[in-house]
JSON list of C-alpha atoms and ligand atoms in Angstrom, two decimals:
[
{"chain": "A", "resi": 1, "resn": "MET", "atom": "CA", "xyz": [-3.05, 36.02, -11.79]},
{"chain": "A", "resi": 2, "resn": "LEU", "atom": "CA", "xyz": [-3.39, 37.44, -15.27]},
{"chain": "A", "resi": 3, "resn": "ALA", "atom": "CA", "xyz": [-0.84, 40.13, -14.48]},
{"chain": "A", "resi": 4, "resn": "VAL", "atom": "CA", "xyz": [1.61, 37.55, -13.18]},
{"chain": "A", "resi": 5, "resn": "CYS", "atom": "CA", "xyz": [1.27, 35.44, -16.31]},
{"chain": "A", "resi": 6, "resn": "PHE", "atom": "CA", "xyz": [1.70, 38.48, -18.49]},
{"chain": "A", "resi": 7, "resn": "VAL", "atom": "CA", "xyz": [4.97, 39.35, -16.81]},
{"chain": "A", "resi": 8, "resn": "LEU", "atom": "CA", "xyz": [6.25, 35.80, -17.03]},
{"chain": "A", "resi": 9, "resn": "PHE", "atom": "CA", "xyz": [5.58, 35.68, -20.75]},
{"chain": "A", "resi": 10, "resn": "ALA", "atom": "CA", "xyz": [6.53, 39.25, -21.50]},
{"chain": "A", "resi": 11, "resn": "PRO", "atom": "CA", "xyz": [7.90, 39.64, -25.01]},
{"chain": "A", "resi": 12, "resn": "SER", "atom": "CA", "xyz": [11.65, 39.90, -25.33]},
{"chain": "A", "resi": 13, "resn": "ALA", "atom": "CA", "xyz": [11.20, 43.44, -26.60]},
{"chain": "A", "resi": 14, "resn": "TRP", "atom": "CA", "xyz": [10.81, 44.33, -22.94]},
{"chain": "A", "resi": 15, "resn": "ALA", "atom": "CA", "xyz": [14.32, 43.20, -22.25]},
{"chain": "A", "resi": 16, "resn": "ARG", "atom": "CA", "xyz": [16.52, 46.03, -21.17]},
{"chain": "A", "resi": 17, "resn": "THR", "atom": "CA", "xyz": [20.27, 45.60, -21.21]},
{"chain": "A", "resi": 18, "resn": "CYS", "atom": "CA", "xyz": [22.12, 47.99, -18.94]},
{"chain": "A", "resi": 19, "resn": "GLN", "atom": "CA", "xyz": [25.74, 48.80, -19.68]},
{"chain": "A", "resi": 20, "resn": "VAL", "atom": "CA", "xyz": [28.40, 48.94, -16.99]},
{"chain": "A", "resi": 21, "resn": "THR", "atom": "CA", "xyz": [32.06, 49.70, -17.61]},
{"chain": "A", "resi": 22, "resn": "ILE", "atom": "CA", "xyz": [34.73, 49.32, -14.96]},
{"chain": "A", "resi": 23, "resn": "THR", "atom": "CA", "xyz": [38.46, 49.78, -15.34]},
{"chain": "A", "resi": 24, "resn": "GLY", "atom": "CA", "xyz": [41.34, 48.22, -13.45]},
{"chain": "A", "resi": 25, "resn": "ASN", "atom": "CA", "xyz": [44.95, 49.39, -13.57]},
{"chain": "A", "resi": 26, "resn": "ASP", "atom": "CA", "xyz": [48.53, 48.48, -12.71]},
{"chain": "A", "resi": 27, "resn": "GLN", "atom": "CA", "xyz": [48.09, 50.07, -9.27]},
{"chain": "A", "resi": 28, "resn": "MET", "atom": "CA", "xyz": [45.71, 47.21, -8.40]},
{"chain": "A", "resi": 29, "resn": "LYS", "atom": "CA", "xyz": [42.64, 49.42, -8.31]},
{"chain": "A", "resi": 30, "resn": "PHE", "atom": "CA", "xyz": [39.21, 49.55, -9.86]},
{"chain": "A", "resi": 31, "resn": "ASP", "atom": "CA", "xyz": [37.96, 52.99, -10.86]},
{"chain": "A", "resi": 32, "resn": "GLN", "atom": "CA", "xyz": [34.63, 52.41, -9.07]},
{"chain": "A", "resi": 33, "resn": "SER", "atom": "CA", "xyz": [33.74, 51.06, -5.66]},
{"chain": "A", "resi": 34, "resn": "THR", "atom": "CA", "xyz": [29.98, 50.97, -6.16]},
{"chain": "A", "resi": 35, "resn": "ILE", "atom": "CA", "xyz": [27.84, 49.79, -9.06]},
{"chain": "A", "resi": 36, "resn": "ALA", "atom": "CA", "xyz": [24.10, 50.41, -9.04]},
{"chain": "A", "resi": 37, "resn": "ILE", "atom": "CA", "xyz": [21.91, 48.39, -11.40]},
{"chain": "A", "resi": 38, "resn": "ALA", "atom": "CA", "xyz": [18.60, 50.14, -12.06]},
{"chain": "A", "resi": 39, "resn": "PRO", "atom": "CA", "xyz": [15.45, 48.14, -11.25]},
{"chain": "A", "resi": 40, "resn": "GLY", "atom": "CA", "xyz": [14.28, 48.10, -14.88]},
{"chain": "A", "resi": 41, "resn": "CYS", "atom": "CA", "xyz": [17.38, 46.28, -16.15]},
{"chain": "A", "resi": 42, "resn": "THR", "atom": "CA", "xyz": [16.69, 42.71, -17.25]},
{"chain": "A", "resi": 43, "resn": "GLU", "atom": "CA", "xyz": [20.32, 42.02, -18.00]},
{"chain": "A", "resi": 44, "resn": "VAL", "atom": "CA", "xyz": [23.68, 43.59, -17.42]},
{"chain": "A", "resi": 45, "resn": "SER", "atom": "CA", "xyz": [26.38, 43.98, -20.04]},
{"chain": "A", "resi": 46, "resn": "LEU", "atom": "CA", "xyz": [29.55, 44.52, -18.09]},
{"chain": "A", "resi": 47, "resn": "THR", "atom": "CA", "xyz": [32.81, 45.54, -19.71]},
{"chain": "A", "resi": 48, "resn": "LEU", "atom": "CA", "xyz": [36.05, 45.22, -17.78]},
{"chain": "A", "resi": 49, "resn": "LYS", "atom": "CA", "xyz": [38.99, 47.23, -19.10]},
{"chain": "A", "resi": 50, "resn": "HIS", "atom": "CA", "xyz": [42.59, 47.00, -17.99]},
{"chain": "A", "resi": 51, "resn": "ALA", "atom": "CA", "xyz": [44.20, 50.40, -18.38]},
{"chain": "A", "resi": 52, "resn": "GLY", "atom": "CA", "xyz": [47.64, 49.19, -17.33]},
{"chain": "A", "resi": 53, "resn": "LYS", "atom": "CA", "xyz": [50.55, 47.61, -19.20]},
{"chain": "A", "resi": 54, "resn": "LEU", "atom": "CA", "xyz": [51.38, 44.56, -17.09]},
{"chain": "A", "resi": 55, "resn": "ALA", "atom": "CA", "xyz": [50.56, 41.04, -18.30]},
{"chain": "A", "resi": 56, "resn": "ALA", "atom": "CA", "xyz": [47.73, 38.87, -16.97]},
{"chain": "A", "resi": 57, "resn": "ASN", "atom": "CA", "xyz": [50.09, 36.55, -15.06]},
{"chain": "A", "resi": 58, "resn": "VAL", "atom": "CA", "xyz": [51.64, 39.52, -13.21]},
{"chain": "A", "resi": 59, "resn": "MET", "atom": "CA", "xyz": [48.79, 42.00, -12.77]},
{"chain": "A", "resi": 60, "resn": "GLY", "atom": "CA", "xyz": [45.76, 40.19, -14.12]},
{"chain": "A", "resi": 61, "resn": "HIS", "atom": "CA", "xyz": [42.29, 41.45, -13.39]},
{"chain": "A", "resi": 62, "resn": "ASP", "atom": "CA", "xyz": [38.87, 39.94, -13.59]},
{"chain": "A", "resi": 63, "resn": "TRP", "atom": "CA", "xyz": [35.48, 40.98, -12.29]},
{"chain": "A", "resi": 64, "resn": "VAL", "atom": "CA", "xyz": [33.68, 38.50, -10.09]},
{"chain": "A", "resi": 65, "resn": "LEU", "atom": "CA", "xyz": [30.29, 38.94, -8.45]},
{"chain": "A", "resi": 66, "resn": "ALA", "atom": "CA", "xyz": [29.10, 37.11, -5.35]},
{"chain": "A", "resi": 67, "resn": "LYS", "atom": "CA", "xyz": [26.75, 37.73, -2.48]},
{"chain": "A", "resi": 68, "resn": "THR", "atom": "CA", "xyz": [28.55, 39.77, 0.13]},
{"chain": "A", "resi": 69, "resn": "ALA", "atom": "CA", "xyz": [27.95, 36.89, 2.55]},
{"chain": "A", "resi": 70, "resn": "ASP", "atom": "CA", "xyz": [29.86, 34.55, 0.19]},
{"chain": "A", "resi": 71, "resn": "PHE", "atom": "CA", "xyz": [32.55, 36.96, -0.95]},
{"chain": "A", "resi": 72, "resn": "GLN", "atom": "CA", "xyz": [35.25, 36.13, 1.59]},
{"chain": "A", "resi": 73, "resn": "ALA", "atom": "CA", "xyz": [34.95, 32.38, 1.10]},
{"chain": "A", "resi": 74, "resn": "VAL", "atom": "CA", "xyz": [35.08, 32.71, -2.70]},
{"chain": "A", "resi": 75, "resn": "ALA", "atom": "CA", "xyz": [38.04, 35.11, -2.48]},
{"chain": "A", "resi": 76, "resn": "ASP", "atom": "CA", "xyz": [39.89, 32.67, -0.22]},
{"chain": "A", "resi": 77, "resn": "ALA", "atom": "CA", "xyz": [39.14, 29.74, -2.54]},
{"chain": "A", "resi": 78, "resn": "SER", "atom": "CA", "xyz": [40.34, 31.71, -5.57]},
{"chain": "A", "resi": 79, "resn": "THR", "atom": "CA", "xyz": [43.76, 32.07, -3.96]},
{"chain": "A", "resi": 80, "resn": "HIS", "atom": "CA", "xyz": [44.26, 28.33, -4.48]},
{"chain": "A", "resi": 81, "resn": "ALA", "atom": "CA", "xyz": [43.13, 28.36, -8.12]},
{"chain": "A", "resi": 82, "resn": "THR", "atom": "CA", "xyz": [45.31, 28.94, -11.17]},
{"chain": "A", "resi": 83, "resn": "LEU", "atom": "CA", "xyz": [45.27, 31.46, -13.99]},
{"chain": "A", "resi": 84, "resn": "ALA", "atom": "CA", "xyz": [44.03, 28.66, -16.28]},
{"chain": "A", "resi": 85, "resn": "ASP", "atom": "CA", "xyz": [40.99, 28.37, -14.02]},
{"chain": "A", "resi": 86, "resn": "GLY", "atom": "CA", "xyz": [40.52, 32.12, -14.03]},
{"chain": "A", "resi": 87, "resn": "TYR", "atom": "CA", "xyz": [41.60, 32.25, -10.39]},
{"chain": "A", "resi": 88, "resn": "LEU", "atom": "CA", "xyz": [38.22, 30.88, -9.40]},
{"chain": "A", "resi": 89, "resn": "PRO", "atom": "CA", "xyz": [37.06, 27.64, -7.79]},
{"chain": "A", "resi": 90, "resn": "LYS", "atom": "CA", "xyz": [35.57, 25.41, -10.49]},
{"chain": "A", "resi": 91, "resn": "ASP", "atom": "CA", "xyz": [31.79, 25.37, -10.96]},
{"chain": "A", "resi": 92, "resn": "ASP", "atom": "CA", "xyz": [31.23, 27.31, -7.77]},
{"chain": "A", "resi": 93, "resn": "ALA", "atom": "CA", "xyz": [27.56, 28.25, -7.45]},
{"chain": "A", "resi": 94, "resn": "ARG", "atom": "CA", "xyz": [28.49, 31.15, -5.19]},
{"chain": "A", "resi": 95, "resn": "VAL", "atom": "CA", "xyz": [29.97, 32.92, -8.22]},
{"chain": "A", "resi": 96, "resn": "ILE", "atom": "CA", "xyz": [27.04, 34.80, -9.73]},
{"chain": "A", "resi": 97, "resn": "ALA", "atom": "CA", "xyz": [28.94, 36.21, -12.71]},
{"chain": "A", "resi": 98, "resn": "HIS", "atom": "CA", "xyz": [32.55, 36.63, -13.73]},
{"chain": "A", "resi": 99, "resn": "THR", "atom": "CA", "xyz": [34.73, 37.77, -16.59]},
{"chain": "A", "resi": 100, "resn": "LYS", "atom": "CA", "xyz": [37.93, 36.09, -17.73]},
{"chain": "A", "resi": 101, "resn": "VAL", "atom": "CA", "xyz": [41.27, 37.35, -16.42]},
{"chain": "A", "resi": 102, "resn": "ILE", "atom": "CA", "xyz": [42.80, 40.02, -18.66]},
{"chain": "A", "resi": 103, "resn": "GLY", "atom": "CA", "xyz": [46.13, 41.81, -18.82]},
{"chain": "A", "resi": 104, "resn": "GLY", "atom": "CA", "xyz": [47.11, 45.40, -19.57]},
{"chain": "A", "resi": 105, "resn": "GLY", "atom": "CA", "xyz": [45.50, 46.96, -22.62]},
{"chain": "A", "resi": 106, "resn": "GLU", "atom": "CA", "xyz": [42.83, 44.29, -22.88]},
{"chain": "A", "resi": 107, "resn": "SER", "atom": "CA", "xyz": [39.10, 44.40, -22.30]},
{"chain": "A", "resi": 108, "resn": "THR", "atom": "CA", "xyz": [36.36, 41.81, -21.97]},
{"chain": "A", "resi": 109, "resn": "THR", "atom": "CA", "xyz": [32.58, 41.91, -21.81]},
{"chain": "A", "resi": 110, "resn": "ILE", "atom": "CA", "xyz": [30.09, 39.57, -20.18]},
{"chain": "A", "resi": 111, "resn": "THR", "atom": "CA", "xyz": [26.31, 39.62, -20.04]},
{"chain": "A", "resi": 112, "resn": "PHE", "atom": "CA", "xyz": [24.27, 38.18, -17.21]},
{"chain": "A", "resi": 113, "resn": "PRO", "atom": "CA", "xyz": [20.56, 38.31, -16.39]},
{"chain": "A", "resi": 114, "resn": "THR", "atom": "CA", "xyz": [19.39, 40.31, -13.39]},
{"chain": "A", "resi": 115, "resn": "SER", "atom": "CA", "xyz": [17.18, 37.32, -12.55]},
{"chain": "A", "resi": 116, "resn": "LYS", "atom": "CA", "xyz": [20.32, 36.08, -10.77]},
{"chain": "A", "resi": 117, "resn": "LEU", "atom": "CA", "xyz": [20.05, 39.04, -8.40]},
{"chain": "A", "resi": 118, "resn": "GLN", "atom": "CA", "xyz": [17.54, 39.82, -5.68]},
{"chain": "A", "resi": 119, "resn": "LYS", "atom": "CA", "xyz": [16.24, 43.35, -5.46]},
{"chain": "A", "resi": 120, "resn": "GLY", "atom": "CA", "xyz": [17.76, 44.97, -2.41]},
{"chain": "A", "resi": 121, "resn": "GLY", "atom": "CA", "xyz": [20.33, 42.15, -2.10]},
{"chain": "A", "resi": 122, "resn": "ASP", "atom": "CA", "xyz": [23.84, 42.78, -0.88]},
{"chain": "A", "resi": 123, "resn": "TYR", "atom": "CA", "xyz": [26.51, 41.92, -3.46]},
{"chain": "A", "resi": 124, "resn": "THR", "atom": "CA", "xyz": [30.25, 42.34, -3.63]},
{"chain": "A", "resi": 125, "resn": "PHE", "atom": "CA", "xyz": [32.36, 42.47, -6.78]},
{"chain": "A", "resi": 126, "resn": "PHE", "atom": "CA", "xyz": [36.08, 41.88, -6.72]},
{"chain": "A", "resi": 127, "resn": "CYS", "atom": "CA", "xyz": [39.16, 40.81, -8.67]},
{"chain": "A", "resi": 128, "resn": "SER", "atom": "CA", "xyz": [40.00, 37.18, -7.90]},
{"chain": "A", "resi": 129, "resn": "PHE", "atom": "CA", "xyz": [43.70, 37.41, -8.84]},
{"chain": "A", "resi": 130, "resn": "PRO", "atom": "CA", "xyz": [45.45, 36.21, -5.65]},
{"chain": "A", "resi": 131, "resn": "GLY", "atom": "CA", "xyz": [45.59, 39.04, -3.15]},
{"chain": "A", "resi": 132, "resn": "HIS", "atom": "CA", "xyz": [43.88, 41.64, -5.32]},
{"chain": "A", "resi": 133, "resn": "TRP", "atom": "CA", "xyz": [40.54, 41.42, -3.53]},
{"chain": "A", "resi": 134, "resn": "THR", "atom": "CA", "xyz": [42.01, 43.28, -0.57]},
{"chain": "A", "resi": 135, "resn": "MET", "atom": "CA", "xyz": [42.12, 46.43, -2.73]},
{"chain": "A", "resi": 136, "resn": "MET", "atom": "CA", "xyz": [39.99, 45.59, -5.74]},
{"chain": "A", "resi": 137, "resn": "LYS", "atom": "CA", "xyz": [36.47, 45.21, -4.45]},
{"chain": "A", "resi": 138, "resn": "GLY", "atom": "CA", "xyz": [33.24, 47.11, -4.22]},
{"chain": "A", "resi": 139, "resn": "THR", "atom": "CA", "xyz": [29.54, 46.73, -3.76]},
{"chain": "A", "resi": 140, "resn": "LEU", "atom": "CA", "xyz": [26.82, 46.14, -6.32]},
{"chain": "A", "resi": 141, "resn": "SER", "atom": "CA", "xyz": [23.19, 46.95, -5.73]},
{"chain": "A", "resi": 142, "resn": "PHE", "atom": "CA", "xyz": [20.09, 46.12, -7.76]},
{"chain": "A", "resi": 143, "resn": "GLY", "atom": "CA", "xyz": [16.74, 47.85, -7.53]},
{"chain": "B", "resi": 1, "resn": "ZN", "atom": "ZN1", "xyz": [43.39, 42.12, -10.30]}
]
C-alpha cells in the first residue's frame, strides 16, 4: 500500500514529457504511420506540422487520437462537422486528444497526459478533415 500511495503522490519532478513530431503534406499524407509512446512518458507533447502550401479549408490537417475501436465512428461523425468545429463532433468523449486544423506552412502543438491511455491499448490517429482519414491514419501504442 505504501508503494501505491507513493506513486499516486509522486512529485511532479517525475513527470516526463515525450516529444512527438508528425508532418502532413499537400499529398494528403502523414510522414509516419506508427507512433510509439515509451512506458515512462507521463505526458506527450505532440507537434503537427503541415509541410504543404494549401490552405486549411482546402487541404487542412489535424491530428486526432481515438481508440481503434472508436476510430471509424469518430471519422464518420467528423465528416458532418465544419472547419469551425475542427472537423470533429462536439464534446465527443471518444476523442482522446486532438490538435486544431492547420493549413500549409503552419504548425501546432498539444500536450496530453498518458493517463488517458491504457498500456498495451490499441489506438488510431488520423486527420479528421473530410475524407482524409482514408489515407491519413496510423496506429499509436503506449507501453
Ligand atoms: Zn488532412
